[in-house]
């Protein structure tokens, strides 16, 4: 189920999935045996593998969860109630190949999708890794939760520079507003002519990659914390 991001995130200075994904990906074919799948997962220290067909088109994903029913039901005799409730797991307990074991269609993300979109898909779908595909559905890489957290390794100096260029210079031109960043937390301060723009600036700051939080230091006609900010 590939998903594309509306617009081009790179036009807005945002990182895309292709910037942080792992390009070297281990995968298996539809006919890979159960034991081959387990051995590949152990060798590469991964919990899931894309299943490929043809020239590299992603047709499914086989994960540890797909493999566990074989051990769970190895020496058990499930009741009729359990059989009715867990038909899919029982089928996987008897499966022998990746094609029989895999979850399909695969939940994928396109390489040009913005990072927040990939994070949203992982959260909603409760998955830890996503195959990354191109427009033709061919495997390009894989992105994990740890890859998405790489944006928070960005230096405070880089974040501050972008906040000044992208937010302050556009929202508060010539108004003397400053931005200081410490541990990813942006602190805006200065005298503003119209306090209604403060929540707008806060939202724009939060969109800057690597920002952990935004605070507003009162200095001028704006009074009270702006929506979306934390006032120290």
PDB file of C-alpha atoms in Angstrom:
ATOM      1  CA  UNK A   1       0.000   0.000   0.000  1.00  0.00           C
ATOM      2  CA  UNK A   2       2.419   2.711  -1.147  1.00  0.00           C
ATOM      3  CA  UNK A   3       1.570   6.239  -0.068  1.00  0.00           C
ATOM      4  CA  UNK A   4       2.796   9.438  -1.662  1.00  0.00           C
ATOM      5  CA  UNK A   5       3.039  12.821  -0.025  1.00  0.00           C
ATOM      6  CA  UNK A   6       1.080  15.691  -1.573  1.00  0.00           C
ATOM      7  CA  UNK A   7       3.444  18.226  -3.073  1.00  0.00           C
ATOM      8  CA  UNK A   8       7.199  18.023  -2.954  1.00  0.00           C
ATOM      9  CA  UNK A   9       8.592  18.168   0.605  1.00  0.00           C
ATOM     10  CA  UNK A  10      12.037  19.115  -0.717  1.00  0.00           C
ATOM     11  CA  UNK A  11      10.605  22.365  -2.085  1.00  0.00           C
ATOM     12  CA  UNK A  12       9.839  23.348   1.516  1.00  0.00           C
ATOM     13  CA  UNK A  13      13.252  22.358   2.888  1.00  0.00           C
ATOM     14  CA  UNK A  14      11.946  19.168   4.483  1.00  0.00           C
ATOM     15  CA  UNK A  15      13.810  15.919   4.601  1.00  0.00           C
ATOM     16  CA  UNK A  16      12.201  13.014   2.831  1.00  0.00           C
ATOM     17  CA  UNK A  17      12.254   9.296   3.477  1.00  0.00           C
ATOM     18  CA  UNK A  18      15.084   8.870   0.960  1.00  0.00           C
ATOM     19  CA  UNK A  19      17.318  11.114   3.108  1.00  0.00           C
ATOM     20  CA  UNK A  20      17.316   8.827   6.144  1.00  0.00           C
ATOM     21  CA  UNK A  21      16.310   5.369   4.901  1.00  0.00           C
ATOM     22  CA  UNK A  22      18.644   2.385   4.810  1.00  0.00           C
ATOM     23  CA  UNK A  23      19.505   1.766   1.165  1.00  0.00           C
ATOM     24  CA  UNK A  24      21.012  -1.695   1.586  1.00  0.00           C
ATOM     25  CA  UNK A  25      18.032  -3.952   2.229  1.00  0.00           C
ATOM     26  CA  UNK A  26      17.808  -7.679   2.685  1.00  0.00           C
ATOM     27  CA  UNK A  27      14.687  -9.270   1.227  1.00  0.00           C
ATOM     28  CA  UNK A  28      13.363 -12.691   0.260  1.00  0.00           C
ATOM     29  CA  UNK A  29      11.451 -14.097  -2.672  1.00  0.00           C
ATOM     30  CA  UNK A  30       7.966 -15.556  -2.593  1.00  0.00           C
ATOM     31  CA  UNK A  31       9.361 -19.124  -2.544  1.00  0.00           C
ATOM     32  CA  UNK A  32      11.808 -18.640   0.336  1.00  0.00           C
ATOM     33  CA  UNK A  33      11.378 -21.431   2.887  1.00  0.00           C
ATOM     34  CA  UNK A  34      10.424 -20.943   6.525  1.00  0.00           C
ATOM     35  CA  UNK A  35      13.900 -21.895   7.706  1.00  0.00           C
ATOM     36  CA  UNK A  36      15.561 -19.606   5.157  1.00  0.00           C
ATOM     37  CA  UNK A  37      13.461 -16.711   6.432  1.00  0.00           C
ATOM     38  CA  UNK A  38      14.442 -17.375  10.045  1.00  0.00           C
ATOM     39  CA  UNK A  39      18.119 -17.707   9.129  1.00  0.00           C
ATOM     40  CA  UNK A  40      18.044 -14.454   7.142  1.00  0.00           C
ATOM     41  CA  UNK A  41      16.420 -12.556  10.011  1.00  0.00           C
ATOM     42  CA  UNK A  42      19.020 -13.885  12.438  1.00  0.00           C
ATOM     43  CA  UNK A  43      21.938 -13.140  10.132  1.00  0.00           C
ATOM     44  CA  UNK A  44      20.888  -9.555   9.437  1.00  0.00           C
ATOM     45  CA  UNK A  45      19.363  -8.845  12.867  1.00  0.00           C
ATOM     46  CA  UNK A  46      16.022  -7.672  11.476  1.00  0.00           C
ATOM     47  CA  UNK A  47      12.481  -8.452  12.607  1.00  0.00           C
ATOM     48  CA  UNK A  48      10.806  -8.270   9.203  1.00  0.00           C
ATOM     49  CA  UNK A  49      11.666  -8.848   5.545  1.00  0.00           C
ATOM     50  CA  UNK A  50      10.096  -7.490   2.355  1.00  0.00           C
ATOM     51  CA  UNK A  51       8.916 -10.206  -0.014  1.00  0.00           C
ATOM     52  CA  UNK A  52       9.748  -9.498  -3.644  1.00  0.00           C
ATOM     53  CA  UNK A  53       8.470 -10.683  -6.993  1.00  0.00           C
ATOM     54  CA  UNK A  54       9.739 -10.103 -10.529  1.00  0.00           C
ATOM     55  CA  UNK A  55      12.324  -7.354 -10.820  1.00  0.00           C
ATOM     56  CA  UNK A  56      12.020  -6.288  -7.203  1.00  0.00           C
ATOM     57  CA  UNK A  57       8.373  -5.357  -6.730  1.00  0.00           C
ATOM     58  CA  UNK A  58       7.279  -5.516  -3.085  1.00  0.00           C
ATOM     59  CA  UNK A  59       4.309  -7.876  -2.737  1.00  0.00           C
ATOM     60  CA  UNK A  60       4.284  -8.382   1.024  1.00  0.00           C
ATOM     61  CA  UNK A  61       6.204  -8.407   4.280  1.00  0.00           C
ATOM     62  CA  UNK A  62       6.994 -11.384   6.487  1.00  0.00           C
ATOM     63  CA  UNK A  63       7.704 -10.596  10.133  1.00  0.00           C
ATOM     64  CA  UNK A  64       8.496 -12.430  13.327  1.00  0.00           C
ATOM     65  CA  UNK A  65       4.808 -12.207  14.188  1.00  0.00           C
ATOM     66  CA  UNK A  66       4.016 -14.189  11.031  1.00  0.00           C
ATOM     67  CA  UNK A  67       6.469 -16.911  12.058  1.00  0.00           C
ATOM     68  CA  UNK A  68       5.542 -17.342  15.712  1.00  0.00           C
ATOM     69  CA  UNK A  69       2.273 -19.297  15.183  1.00  0.00           C
ATOM     70  CA  UNK A  70       4.302 -22.284  13.970  1.00  0.00           C
ATOM     71  CA  UNK A  71       5.983 -22.508  17.371  1.00  0.00           C
ATOM     72  CA  UNK A  72       2.843 -21.604  19.312  1.00  0.00           C
ATOM     73  CA  UNK A  73       0.737 -24.352  17.748  1.00  0.00           C
ATOM     74  CA  UNK A  74       3.576 -26.848  17.267  1.00  0.00           C
ATOM     75  CA  UNK A  75       2.395 -29.274  19.942  1.00  0.00           C
ATOM     76  CA  UNK A  76      -1.021 -27.901  20.857  1.00  0.00           C
ATOM     77  CA  UNK A  77      -4.534 -28.932  19.919  1.00  0.00           C
ATOM     78  CA  UNK A  78      -6.600 -25.722  19.698  1.00  0.00           C
ATOM     79  CA  UNK A  79     -10.254 -25.879  20.617  1.00  0.00           C
ATOM     80  CA  UNK A  80     -12.946 -25.264  18.036  1.00  0.00           C
ATOM     81  CA  UNK A  81     -13.534 -21.816  19.504  1.00  0.00           C
ATOM     82  CA  UNK A  82      -9.838 -20.970  19.190  1.00  0.00           C
ATOM     83  CA  UNK A  83      -9.788 -22.334  15.665  1.00  0.00           C
ATOM     84  CA  UNK A  84     -12.641 -20.027  14.679  1.00  0.00           C
ATOM     85  CA  UNK A  85     -11.021 -17.031  16.382  1.00  0.00           C
ATOM     86  CA  UNK A  86      -7.533 -17.574  14.959  1.00  0.00           C
ATOM     87  CA  UNK A  87      -7.980 -18.951  11.487  1.00  0.00           C
ATOM     88  CA  UNK A  88      -5.232 -16.760  10.032  1.00  0.00           C
ATOM     89  CA  UNK A  89      -2.694 -17.733  12.700  1.00  0.00           C
ATOM     90  CA  UNK A  90      -3.508 -21.407  12.276  1.00  0.00           C
ATOM     91  CA  UNK A  91      -3.014 -21.075   8.525  1.00  0.00           C
ATOM     92  CA  UNK A  92       0.388 -19.501   9.111  1.00  0.00           C
ATOM     93  CA  UNK A  93       1.283 -22.264  11.541  1.00  0.00           C
ATOM     94  CA  UNK A  94       1.090 -24.656   8.605  1.00  0.00           C
ATOM     95  CA  UNK A  95       2.727 -22.329   6.078  1.00  0.00           C
ATOM     96  CA  UNK A  96       6.070 -23.261   4.516  1.00  0.00           C
ATOM     97  CA  UNK A  97       7.043 -20.330   2.263  1.00  0.00           C
ATOM     98  CA  UNK A  98       7.247 -16.539   2.374  1.00  0.00           C
ATOM     99  CA  UNK A  99       4.331 -16.323  -0.042  1.00  0.00           C
ATOM    100  CA  UNK A 100       2.139 -18.243   2.406  1.00  0.00           C
ATOM    101  CA  UNK A 101       3.434 -16.478   5.509  1.00  0.00           C
ATOM    102  CA  UNK A 102       3.610 -12.863   4.384  1.00  0.00           C
ATOM    103  CA  UNK A 103       1.197 -10.085   5.219  1.00  0.00           C
ATOM    104  CA  UNK A 104      -0.117  -8.646   1.969  1.00  0.00           C
ATOM    105  CA  UNK A 105      -0.459  -6.160   0.485  1.00  0.00           C
ATOM    106  CA  UNK A 106       2.653  -4.635   1.977  1.00  0.00           C
ATOM    107  CA  UNK A 107       2.381  -1.342   3.837  1.00  0.00           C
ATOM    108  CA  UNK A 108       4.986   0.782   2.071  1.00  0.00           C
ATOM    109  CA  UNK A 109       5.992   4.403   1.744  1.00  0.00           C
ATOM    110  CA  UNK A 110       7.399   6.210  -1.270  1.00  0.00           C
ATOM    111  CA  UNK A 111      10.961   7.475  -1.181  1.00  0.00           C
ATOM    112  CA  UNK A 112       9.846  11.094  -1.730  1.00  0.00           C
ATOM    113  CA  UNK A 113       7.352  11.126   1.164  1.00  0.00           C
ATOM    114  CA  UNK A 114       7.965  13.544   4.036  1.00  0.00           C
ATOM    115  CA  UNK A 115       9.227  12.079   7.309  1.00  0.00           C
ATOM    116  CA  UNK A 116       6.115  13.041   9.327  1.00  0.00           C
ATOM    117  CA  UNK A 117       4.025  11.020   6.900  1.00  0.00           C
ATOM    118  CA  UNK A 118       6.202   7.933   7.380  1.00  0.00           C
ATOM    119  CA  UNK A 119       5.973   8.377  11.151  1.00  0.00           C
ATOM    120  CA  UNK A 120       2.189   8.642  10.920  1.00  0.00           C
ATOM    121  CA  UNK A 121       1.911   5.466   8.863  1.00  0.00           C
ATOM    122  CA  UNK A 122       4.054   3.544  11.367  1.00  0.00           C
ATOM    123  CA  UNK A 123       1.965   4.783  14.290  1.00  0.00           C
ATOM    124  CA  UNK A 124      -1.403   4.073  12.690  1.00  0.00           C
ATOM    125  CA  UNK A 125      -0.391   0.693  11.281  1.00  0.00           C
ATOM    126  CA  UNK A 126       1.603  -0.351  14.379  1.00  0.00           C
ATOM    127  CA  UNK A 127       4.697  -1.316  12.422  1.00  0.00           C
ATOM    128  CA  UNK A 128       8.364  -0.714  13.199  1.00  0.00           C
ATOM    129  CA  UNK A 129       9.728  -0.737   9.649  1.00  0.00           C
ATOM    130  CA  UNK A 130       8.414   0.225   6.224  1.00  0.00           C
ATOM    131  CA  UNK A 131       9.672  -0.886   2.821  1.00  0.00           C
ATOM    132  CA  UNK A 132      10.445   2.147   0.665  1.00  0.00           C
ATOM    133  CA  UNK A 133       9.346   1.920  -2.957  1.00  0.00           C
ATOM    134  CA  UNK A 134       9.438   4.004  -6.104  1.00  0.00           C
ATOM    135  CA  UNK A 135       6.427   4.883  -8.264  1.00  0.00           C
ATOM    136  CA  UNK A 136       6.508   1.423  -9.849  1.00  0.00           C
ATOM    137  CA  UNK A 137       6.477  -0.362  -6.486  1.00  0.00           C
ATOM    138  CA  UNK A 138      10.111  -1.466  -6.760  1.00  0.00           C
ATOM    139  CA  UNK A 139      12.069  -1.732  -3.520  1.00  0.00           C
ATOM    140  CA  UNK A 140      14.399   1.222  -2.874  1.00  0.00           C
ATOM    141  CA  UNK A 141      15.225   0.754   0.796  1.00  0.00           C
ATOM    142  CA  UNK A 142      13.683   0.457   4.227  1.00  0.00           C
ATOM    143  CA  UNK A 143      12.933   3.030   6.925  1.00  0.00           C
ATOM    144  CA  UNK A 144      12.667   2.249  10.624  1.00  0.00           C
ATOM    145  CA  UNK A 145      11.618   4.135  13.720  1.00  0.00           C
ATOM    146  CA  UNK A 146      15.261   4.813  14.559  1.00  0.00           C
ATOM    147  CA  UNK A 147      15.766   6.360  11.111  1.00  0.00           C
ATOM    148  CA  UNK A 148      12.931   8.807  11.776  1.00  0.00           C
ATOM    149  CA  UNK A 149      14.607   9.942  14.986  1.00  0.00           C
ATOM    150  CA  UNK A 150      17.769  10.979  13.131  1.00  0.00           C
ATOM    151  CA  UNK A 151      16.342  14.467  12.550  1.00  0.00           C
ATOM    152  CA  UNK A 152      16.669  15.108  16.295  1.00  0.00           C
ATOM    153  CA  UNK A 153      20.443  14.733  15.989  1.00  0.00           C
ATOM    154  CA  UNK A 154      20.508  18.050  14.149  1.00  0.00           C
ATOM    155  CA  UNK A 155      22.610  20.702  15.893  1.00  0.00           C
ATOM    156  CA  UNK A 156      21.011  23.582  17.779  1.00  0.00           C
ATOM    157  CA  UNK A 157      22.924  26.021  15.571  1.00  0.00           C
ATOM    158  CA  UNK A 158      21.423  24.571  12.386  1.00  0.00           C
ATOM    159  CA  UNK A 159      17.921  24.655  13.856  1.00  0.00           C
ATOM    160  CA  UNK A 160      18.332  28.262  15.005  1.00  0.00           C
ATOM    161  CA  UNK A 161      19.600  29.323  11.589  1.00  0.00           C
ATOM    162  CA  UNK A 162      16.592  27.775   9.843  1.00  0.00           C
ATOM    163  CA  UNK A 163      14.122  29.258  12.340  1.00  0.00           C
ATOM    164  CA  UNK A 164      15.555  32.725  11.722  1.00  0.00           C
ATOM    165  CA  UNK A 165      15.484  32.355   7.935  1.00  0.00           C
ATOM    166  CA  UNK A 166      12.220  30.484   7.472  1.00  0.00           C
ATOM    167  CA  UNK A 167      10.130  31.799  10.353  1.00  0.00           C
ATOM    168  CA  UNK A 168      11.350  35.056  11.882  1.00  0.00           C
ATOM    169  CA  UNK A 169      12.402  36.788   8.647  1.00  0.00           C
ATOM    170  CA  UNK A 170       9.019  35.994   7.100  1.00  0.00           C
ATOM    171  CA  UNK A 171       6.622  36.417  10.024  1.00  0.00           C
ATOM    172  CA  UNK A 172       8.366  39.195  11.980  1.00  0.00           C
ATOM    173  CA  UNK A 173      10.519  41.090   9.433  1.00  0.00           C
ATOM    174  CA  UNK A 174      12.414  43.991  11.001  1.00  0.00           C
ATOM    175  CA  UNK A 175      10.802  43.511  14.425  1.00  0.00           C
ATOM    176  CA  UNK A 176      13.865  42.414  16.356  1.00  0.00           C
ATOM    177  CA  UNK A 177      12.533  38.977  17.243  1.00  0.00           C
ATOM    178  CA  UNK A 178      15.287  36.519  18.136  1.00  0.00           C
ATOM    179  CA  UNK A 179      15.511  32.749  18.360  1.00  0.00           C
ATOM    180  CA  UNK A 180      17.730  30.764  20.694  1.00  0.00           C
ATOM    181  CA  UNK A 181      17.834  26.978  20.627  1.00  0.00           C
ATOM    182  CA  UNK A 182      18.988  24.659  23.381  1.00  0.00           C
ATOM    183  CA  UNK A 183      18.609  20.868  23.187  1.00  0.00           C
ATOM    184  CA  UNK A 184      16.169  21.307  20.322  1.00  0.00           C
ATOM    185  CA  UNK A 185      13.889  23.691  22.246  1.00  0.00           C
ATOM    186  CA  UNK A 186      13.326  26.969  20.400  1.00  0.00           C
ATOM    187  CA  UNK A 187      12.928  30.114  22.517  1.00  0.00           C
ATOM    188  CA  UNK A 188      11.445  33.043  20.631  1.00  0.00           C
ATOM    189  CA  UNK A 189      11.694  36.507  22.161  1.00  0.00           C
ATOM    190  CA  UNK A 190      11.290  40.141  21.150  1.00  0.00           C
ATOM    191  CA  UNK A 191       8.788  42.944  20.670  1.00  0.00           C
ATOM    192  CA  UNK A 192       6.088  42.206  18.076  1.00  0.00           C
ATOM    193  CA  UNK A 193       3.556  44.544  16.543  1.00  0.00           C
ATOM    194  CA  UNK A 194       0.789  41.952  16.338  1.00  0.00           C
ATOM    195  CA  UNK A 195       0.642  39.157  18.906  1.00  0.00           C
ATOM    196  CA  UNK A 196      -1.758  37.137  16.759  1.00  0.00           C
ATOM    197  CA  UNK A 197       1.243  36.094  14.645  1.00  0.00           C
ATOM    198  CA  UNK A 198       2.957  34.376  17.586  1.00  0.00           C
ATOM    199  CA  UNK A 199       0.948  31.121  17.359  1.00  0.00           C
ATOM    200  CA  UNK A 200       1.577  31.126  13.608  1.00  0.00           C
ATOM    201  CA  UNK A 201       5.314  31.419  14.225  1.00  0.00           C
ATOM    202  CA  UNK A 202       5.126  28.632  16.808  1.00  0.00           C
ATOM    203  CA  UNK A 203       3.479  26.272  14.333  1.00  0.00           C
ATOM    204  CA  UNK A 204       6.095  27.081  11.702  1.00  0.00           C
ATOM    205  CA  UNK A 205       8.880  26.481  14.218  1.00  0.00           C
ATOM    206  CA  UNK A 206       7.460  23.078  15.109  1.00  0.00           C
ATOM    207  CA  UNK A 207       7.592  22.173  11.417  1.00  0.00           C
ATOM    208  CA  UNK A 208      11.353  22.738  11.391  1.00  0.00           C
ATOM    209  CA  UNK A 209      13.036  19.361  11.603  1.00  0.00           C
ATOM    210  CA  UNK A 210      14.788  18.683  14.866  1.00  0.00           C
ATOM    211  CA  UNK A 211      12.603  21.019  16.941  1.00  0.00           C
ATOM    212  CA  UNK A 212      11.531  19.432  20.227  1.00  0.00           C
ATOM    213  CA  UNK A 213       9.425  22.288  21.617  1.00  0.00           C
ATOM    214  CA  UNK A 214       8.796  26.029  21.234  1.00  0.00           C
ATOM    215  CA  UNK A 215       8.597  28.666  23.959  1.00  0.00           C
ATOM    216  CA  UNK A 216       7.805  32.377  23.823  1.00  0.00           C
ATOM    217  CA  UNK A 217       9.579  34.925  26.004  1.00  0.00           C
ATOM    218  CA  UNK A 218       7.230  37.852  26.491  1.00  0.00           C
ATOM    219  CA  UNK A 219       8.718  41.188  25.479  1.00  0.00           C
ATOM    220  CA  UNK A 220       6.233  43.696  24.141  1.00  0.00           C
ATOM    221  CA  UNK A 221       2.502  43.994  23.478  1.00  0.00           C
ATOM    222  CA  UNK A 222       1.918  40.237  23.323  1.00  0.00           C
ATOM    223  CA  UNK A 223       0.656  38.970  26.673  1.00  0.00           C
ATOM    224  CA  UNK A 224       0.312  35.405  27.861  1.00  0.00           C
ATOM    225  CA  UNK A 225       1.456  32.196  26.218  1.00  0.00           C
ATOM    226  CA  UNK A 226       0.490  31.785  22.614  1.00  0.00           C
ATOM    227  CA  UNK A 227      -1.445  28.681  21.619  1.00  0.00           C
ATOM    228  CA  UNK A 228       1.032  25.935  20.757  1.00  0.00           C
ATOM    229  CA  UNK A 229       3.869  27.437  22.837  1.00  0.00           C
ATOM    230  CA  UNK A 230       5.158  26.969  26.363  1.00  0.00           C
ATOM    231  CA  UNK A 231       5.990  30.142  28.208  1.00  0.00           C
ATOM    232  CA  UNK A 232       8.927  29.860  30.629  1.00  0.00           C
TER     233      UNK A 232
END
